[in-house]
Short mmCIF file of C-alpha atoms in Angstrom, two decimals:
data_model
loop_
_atom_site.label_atom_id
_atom_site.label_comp_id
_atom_site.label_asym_id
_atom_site.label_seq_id
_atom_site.Cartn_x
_atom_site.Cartn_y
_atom_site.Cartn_z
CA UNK A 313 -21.12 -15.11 -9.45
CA UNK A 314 -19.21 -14.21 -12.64
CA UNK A 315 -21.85 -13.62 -15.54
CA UNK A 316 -19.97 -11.57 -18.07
CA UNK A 317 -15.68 -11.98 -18.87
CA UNK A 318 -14.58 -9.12 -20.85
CA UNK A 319 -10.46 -9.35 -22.06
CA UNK A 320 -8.57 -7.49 -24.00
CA UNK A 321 -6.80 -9.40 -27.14
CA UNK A 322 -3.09 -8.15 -28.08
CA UNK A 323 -0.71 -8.60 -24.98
CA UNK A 324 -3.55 -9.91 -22.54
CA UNK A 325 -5.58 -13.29 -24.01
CA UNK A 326 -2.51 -13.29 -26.80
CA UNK A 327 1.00 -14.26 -26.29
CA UNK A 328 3.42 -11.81 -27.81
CA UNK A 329 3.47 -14.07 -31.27
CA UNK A 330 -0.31 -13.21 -31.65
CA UNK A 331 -1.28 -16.49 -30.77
CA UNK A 332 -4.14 -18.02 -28.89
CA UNK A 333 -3.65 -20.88 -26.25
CA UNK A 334 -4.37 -23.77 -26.58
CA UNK A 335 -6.62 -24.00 -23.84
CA UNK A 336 -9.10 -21.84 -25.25
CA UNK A 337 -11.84 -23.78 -26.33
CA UNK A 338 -11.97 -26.04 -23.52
CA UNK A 339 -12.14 -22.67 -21.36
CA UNK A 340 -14.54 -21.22 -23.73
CA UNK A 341 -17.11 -24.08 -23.95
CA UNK A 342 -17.09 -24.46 -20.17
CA UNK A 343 -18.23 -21.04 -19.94
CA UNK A 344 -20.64 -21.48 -22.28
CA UNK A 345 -22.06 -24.53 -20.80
CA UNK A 346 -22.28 -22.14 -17.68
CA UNK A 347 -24.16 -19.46 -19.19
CA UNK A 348 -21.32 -17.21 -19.01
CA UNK A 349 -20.74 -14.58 -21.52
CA UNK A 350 -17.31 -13.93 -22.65
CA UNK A 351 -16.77 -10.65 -24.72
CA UNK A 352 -13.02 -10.06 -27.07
CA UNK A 353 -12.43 -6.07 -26.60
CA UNK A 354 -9.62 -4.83 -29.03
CA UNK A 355 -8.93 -1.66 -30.96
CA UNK A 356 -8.61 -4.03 -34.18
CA UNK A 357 -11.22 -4.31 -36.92
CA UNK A 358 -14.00 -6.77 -36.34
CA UNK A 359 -12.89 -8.75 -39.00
CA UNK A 360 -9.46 -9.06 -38.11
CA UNK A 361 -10.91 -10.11 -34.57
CA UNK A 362 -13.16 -12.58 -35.67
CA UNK A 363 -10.47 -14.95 -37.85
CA UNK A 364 -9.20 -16.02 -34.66
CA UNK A 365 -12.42 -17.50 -33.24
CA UNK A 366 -14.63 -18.36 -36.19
CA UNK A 367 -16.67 -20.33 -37.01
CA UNK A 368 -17.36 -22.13 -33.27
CA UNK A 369 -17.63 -19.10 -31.33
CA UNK A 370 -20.63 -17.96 -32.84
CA UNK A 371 -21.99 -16.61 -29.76
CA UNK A 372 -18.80 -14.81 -28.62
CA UNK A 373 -19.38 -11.13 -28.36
CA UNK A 374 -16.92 -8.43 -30.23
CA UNK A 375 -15.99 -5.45 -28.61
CA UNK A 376 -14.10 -3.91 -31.88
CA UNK A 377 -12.57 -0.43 -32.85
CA UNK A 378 -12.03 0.34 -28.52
CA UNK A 379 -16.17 -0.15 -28.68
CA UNK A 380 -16.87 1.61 -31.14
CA UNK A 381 -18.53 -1.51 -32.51
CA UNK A 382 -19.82 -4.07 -30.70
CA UNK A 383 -21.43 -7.63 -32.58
CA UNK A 384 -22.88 -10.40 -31.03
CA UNK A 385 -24.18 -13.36 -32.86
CA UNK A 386 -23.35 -11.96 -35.95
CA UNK A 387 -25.13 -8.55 -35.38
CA UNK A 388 -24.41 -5.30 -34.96
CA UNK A 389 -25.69 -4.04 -31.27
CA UNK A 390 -24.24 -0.89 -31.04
CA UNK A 391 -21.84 1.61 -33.22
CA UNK A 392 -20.33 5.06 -33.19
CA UNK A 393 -19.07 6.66 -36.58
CA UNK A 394 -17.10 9.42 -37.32
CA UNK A 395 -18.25 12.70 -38.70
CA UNK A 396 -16.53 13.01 -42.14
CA UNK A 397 -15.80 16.89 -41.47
CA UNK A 398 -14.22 16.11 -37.95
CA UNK A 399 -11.89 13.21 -39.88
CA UNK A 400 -10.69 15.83 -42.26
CA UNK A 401 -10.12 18.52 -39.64
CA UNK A 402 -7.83 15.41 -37.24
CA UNK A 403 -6.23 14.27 -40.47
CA UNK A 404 -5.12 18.22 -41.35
CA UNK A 405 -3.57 18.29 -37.93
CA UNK A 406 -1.55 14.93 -38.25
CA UNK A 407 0.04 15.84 -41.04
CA UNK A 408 1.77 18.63 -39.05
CA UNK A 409 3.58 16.31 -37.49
CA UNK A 410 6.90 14.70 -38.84
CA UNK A 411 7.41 10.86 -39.62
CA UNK A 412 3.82 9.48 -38.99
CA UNK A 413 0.87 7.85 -40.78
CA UNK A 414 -2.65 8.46 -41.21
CA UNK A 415 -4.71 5.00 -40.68
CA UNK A 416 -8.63 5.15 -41.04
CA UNK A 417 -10.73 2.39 -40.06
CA UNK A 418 -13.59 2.02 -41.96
CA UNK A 419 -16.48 -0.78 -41.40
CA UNK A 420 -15.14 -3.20 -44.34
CA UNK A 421 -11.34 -1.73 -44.80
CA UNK A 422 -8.53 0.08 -43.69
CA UNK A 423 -6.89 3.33 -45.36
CA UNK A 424 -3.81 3.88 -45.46
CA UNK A 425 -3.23 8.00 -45.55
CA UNK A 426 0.25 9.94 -46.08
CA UNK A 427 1.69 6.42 -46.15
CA UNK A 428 5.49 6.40 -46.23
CA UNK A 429 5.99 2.85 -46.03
CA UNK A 430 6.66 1.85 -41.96
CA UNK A 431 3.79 0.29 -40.79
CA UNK A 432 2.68 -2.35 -42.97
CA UNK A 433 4.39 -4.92 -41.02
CA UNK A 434 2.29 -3.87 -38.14
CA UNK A 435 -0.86 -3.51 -39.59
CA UNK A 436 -0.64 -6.72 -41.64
CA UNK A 437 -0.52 -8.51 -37.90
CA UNK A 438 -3.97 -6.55 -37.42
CA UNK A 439 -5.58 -6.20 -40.93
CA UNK A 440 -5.92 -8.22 -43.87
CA UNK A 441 -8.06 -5.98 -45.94
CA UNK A 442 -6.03 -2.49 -46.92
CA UNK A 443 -6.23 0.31 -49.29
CA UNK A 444 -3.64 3.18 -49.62
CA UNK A 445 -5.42 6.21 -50.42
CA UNK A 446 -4.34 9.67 -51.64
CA UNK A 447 -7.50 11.69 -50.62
CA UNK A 448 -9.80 11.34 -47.87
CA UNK A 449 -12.60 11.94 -50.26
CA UNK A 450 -12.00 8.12 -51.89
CA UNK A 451 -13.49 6.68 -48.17
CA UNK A 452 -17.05 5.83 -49.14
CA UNK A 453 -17.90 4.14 -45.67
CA UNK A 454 -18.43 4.94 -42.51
CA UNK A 455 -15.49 5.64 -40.29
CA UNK A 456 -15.04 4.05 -36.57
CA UNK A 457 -11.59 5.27 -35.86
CA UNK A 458 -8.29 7.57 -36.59
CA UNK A 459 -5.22 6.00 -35.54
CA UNK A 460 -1.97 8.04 -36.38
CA UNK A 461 1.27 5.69 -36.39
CA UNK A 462 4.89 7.05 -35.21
CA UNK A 463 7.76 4.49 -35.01
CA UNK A 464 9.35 6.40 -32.27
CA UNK A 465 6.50 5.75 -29.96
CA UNK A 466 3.22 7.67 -29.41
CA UNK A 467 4.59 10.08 -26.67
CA UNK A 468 7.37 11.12 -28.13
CA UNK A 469 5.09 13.48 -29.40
CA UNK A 470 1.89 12.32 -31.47
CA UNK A 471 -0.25 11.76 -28.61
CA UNK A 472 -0.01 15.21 -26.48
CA UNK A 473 -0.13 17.36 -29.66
CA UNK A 474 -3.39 15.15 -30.77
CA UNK A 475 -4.37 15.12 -27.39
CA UNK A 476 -4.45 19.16 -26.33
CA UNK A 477 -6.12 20.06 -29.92
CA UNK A 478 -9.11 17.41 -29.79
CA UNK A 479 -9.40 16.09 -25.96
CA UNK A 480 -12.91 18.20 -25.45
CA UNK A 481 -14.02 17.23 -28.68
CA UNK A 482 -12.71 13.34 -29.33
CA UNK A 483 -11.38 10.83 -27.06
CA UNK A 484 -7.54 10.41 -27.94
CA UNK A 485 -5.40 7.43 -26.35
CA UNK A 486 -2.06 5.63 -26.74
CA UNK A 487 -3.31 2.10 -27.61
CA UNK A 488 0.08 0.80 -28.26
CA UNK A 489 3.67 2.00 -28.47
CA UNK A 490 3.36 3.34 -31.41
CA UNK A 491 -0.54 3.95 -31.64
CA UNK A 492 -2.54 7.10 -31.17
CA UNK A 493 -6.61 6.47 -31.66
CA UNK A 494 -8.81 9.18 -32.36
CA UNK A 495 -11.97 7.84 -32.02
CA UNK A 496 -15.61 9.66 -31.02
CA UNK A 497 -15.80 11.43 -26.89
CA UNK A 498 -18.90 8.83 -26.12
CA UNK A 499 -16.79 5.78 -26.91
CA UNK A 500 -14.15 3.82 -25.36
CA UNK A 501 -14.18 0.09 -23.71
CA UNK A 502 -15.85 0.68 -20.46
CA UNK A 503 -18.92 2.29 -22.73
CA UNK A 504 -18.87 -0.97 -24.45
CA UNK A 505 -18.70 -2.82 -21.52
CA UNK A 506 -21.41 -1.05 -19.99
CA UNK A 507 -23.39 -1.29 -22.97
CA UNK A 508 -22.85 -5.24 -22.44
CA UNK A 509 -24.38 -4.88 -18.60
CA UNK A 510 -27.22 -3.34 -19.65
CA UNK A 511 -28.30 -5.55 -22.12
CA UNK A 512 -28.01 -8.72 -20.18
CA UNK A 513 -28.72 -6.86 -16.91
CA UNK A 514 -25.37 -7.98 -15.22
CA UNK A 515 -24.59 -5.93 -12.26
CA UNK A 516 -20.42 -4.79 -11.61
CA UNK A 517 -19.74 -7.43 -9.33
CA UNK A 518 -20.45 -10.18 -12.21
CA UNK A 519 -18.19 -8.40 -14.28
CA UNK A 520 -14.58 -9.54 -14.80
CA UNK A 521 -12.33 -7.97 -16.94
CA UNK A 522 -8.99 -8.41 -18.32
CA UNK A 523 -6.40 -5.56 -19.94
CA UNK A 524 -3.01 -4.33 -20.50
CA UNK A 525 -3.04 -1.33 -21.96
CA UNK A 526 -4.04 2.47 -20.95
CA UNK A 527 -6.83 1.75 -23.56
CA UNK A 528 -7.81 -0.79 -21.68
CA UNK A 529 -8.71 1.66 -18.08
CA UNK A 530 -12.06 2.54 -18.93
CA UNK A 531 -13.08 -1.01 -18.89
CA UNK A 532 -11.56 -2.21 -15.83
CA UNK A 533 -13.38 0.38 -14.06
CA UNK A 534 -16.58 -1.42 -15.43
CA UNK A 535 -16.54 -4.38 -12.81
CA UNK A 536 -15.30 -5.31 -9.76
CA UNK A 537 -13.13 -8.32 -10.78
CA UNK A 538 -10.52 -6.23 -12.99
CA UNK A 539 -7.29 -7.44 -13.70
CA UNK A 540 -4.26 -5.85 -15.09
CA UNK A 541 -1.51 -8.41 -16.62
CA UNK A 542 1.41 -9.18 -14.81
CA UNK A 543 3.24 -7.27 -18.47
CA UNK A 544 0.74 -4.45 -18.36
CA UNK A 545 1.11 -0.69 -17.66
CA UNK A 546 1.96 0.96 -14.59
CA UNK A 547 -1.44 3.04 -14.94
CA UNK A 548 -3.28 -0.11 -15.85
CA UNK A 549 -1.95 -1.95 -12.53
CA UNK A 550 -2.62 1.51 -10.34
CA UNK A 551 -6.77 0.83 -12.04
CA UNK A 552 -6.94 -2.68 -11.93
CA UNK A 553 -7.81 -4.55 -8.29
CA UNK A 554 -6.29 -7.90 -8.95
CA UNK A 555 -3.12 -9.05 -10.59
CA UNK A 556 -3.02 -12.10 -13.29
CA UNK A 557 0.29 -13.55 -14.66
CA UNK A 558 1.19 -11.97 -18.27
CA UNK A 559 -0.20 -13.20 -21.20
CA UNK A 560 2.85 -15.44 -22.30
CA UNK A 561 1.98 -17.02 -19.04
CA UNK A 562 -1.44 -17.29 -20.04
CA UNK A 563 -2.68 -15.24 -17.59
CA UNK A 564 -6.28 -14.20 -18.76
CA UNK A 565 -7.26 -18.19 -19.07
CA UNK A 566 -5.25 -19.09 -15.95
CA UNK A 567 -7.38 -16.85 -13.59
CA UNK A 568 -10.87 -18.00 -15.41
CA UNK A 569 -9.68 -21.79 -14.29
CA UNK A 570 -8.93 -20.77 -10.70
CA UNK A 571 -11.78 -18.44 -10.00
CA UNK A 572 -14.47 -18.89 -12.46
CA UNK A 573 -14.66 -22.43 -13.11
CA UNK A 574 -13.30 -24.14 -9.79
#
């Protein structure tokens, strides 16, 4: 029996337009009628996550920053900051690197470092509360995650030269195309997700879990019923044991109907 759902939010439970189906709260409430919990798991802000369920999923659990925060019913049950000297050391090293930004995610905003102007479109679709900044020293908040920004994709070369100077020390992974996260070694999804079993005392075969992306692999390793989308990842489907159709197909919702709630 499933007692735990766990999906990721940008190309898995929402279509490519950042939209939510339809379906949703009839899904959502049937779940909840079943004593089901059901867990949004994103490398966005928890903010940013919670405009698209508020204010009748009060009892919807956030997995935010790739778990580096996780809320449920309006409380923080777990969180990982960054140590200040470690973000200026990561920052130094970015800047080394041609055409990218510096994005900090702090717990109320995000900072925008060595801006140059490309990716406000893309984090206005994940952020509505923004600073630019011209020193680190003007962050006076705690610090979930580094994410460094390169048009031309994270492996064309952001991600390996991030990856070989910090791997032992931070966990670094390609969230998106053009995302690298820097974020602390003890955090990632499947923490979270873990941190979720323990809690409620939900064993891996009452897990199921829903992702896309390579950020997404720690998690589906979490619980037995782990899905990759139909549009996700080659190393996502190699992880994941079952298949759902992609999230324009409304794949996470479509797979909840047929095996959860049948």
């Amino acid at each position: 029996m499933i007692k735990l759902i766990v999906t990721d939010m940008d190309g898995t439970l929402l279509d490519d337009n950042k939209n939510l189906n339809h379906e949703f709260h009839e899904v959502y409430n049937e779940l909840r009628n079943r004593d089901i919990k059901f867990a949004v798991a994103s490398g966005r802000h928890y903010s940013e996550m919670h405009k698209y369920f508020r204010p009748q999923y009060k009892d919807m659990i956030y997995i935010a920053e790739n778990g580096g925060q996780i809320v449920y019913e309006d409380k923080e049950i777990f969180t990982s900051t960054m140590d200040m000297n470690e973000i200026f050391k990561i920052a130094e090293d970015a800047m080394q690197l041609n055409d990218v930004d510096i994005i900090l995610s702090g717990s109320q905003y995000l900072y925008l470092y060595n801006y140059k102007n490309k990716p406000l479109n893309e984090i206005r679709d994940f952020y509505f509360q923004f600073k630019i900044i011209n020193h680190l020293s003007q962050i006076k908040e705690k610090v979930f995650k580094i994410s460094i920004f390169n048009e031309k994709g994270s492996d064309y070369n952001t991600h390996k030269f991030i990856y070989d100077k910090w791997e032992d020390k931070m966990t670094v992974t390609a969230s998106a195309f053009v995302w690298t996260d820097i974020y602390n070694k003890e955090v990632d999804k499947g923490v979270a997700v873990n941190v979720l079993k323990e809690k409620f005392g939900i064993r891996d075969n009452e897990v199921m879990v829903f992702g896309d992306y390579n950020n997404d692999i720690e998690m589906l390793k979490q619980g037995y019923h782990s899905y990759a989308m139909e549009n996700a990842s080659e190393e996502i489907k190699n992880v994941a044991n079952f298949m759902a159709k992609s999230n324009n197909d409304n794949g996470v919702l479509q797979v909840i109907k047929d095996v959860v709630l049948a």
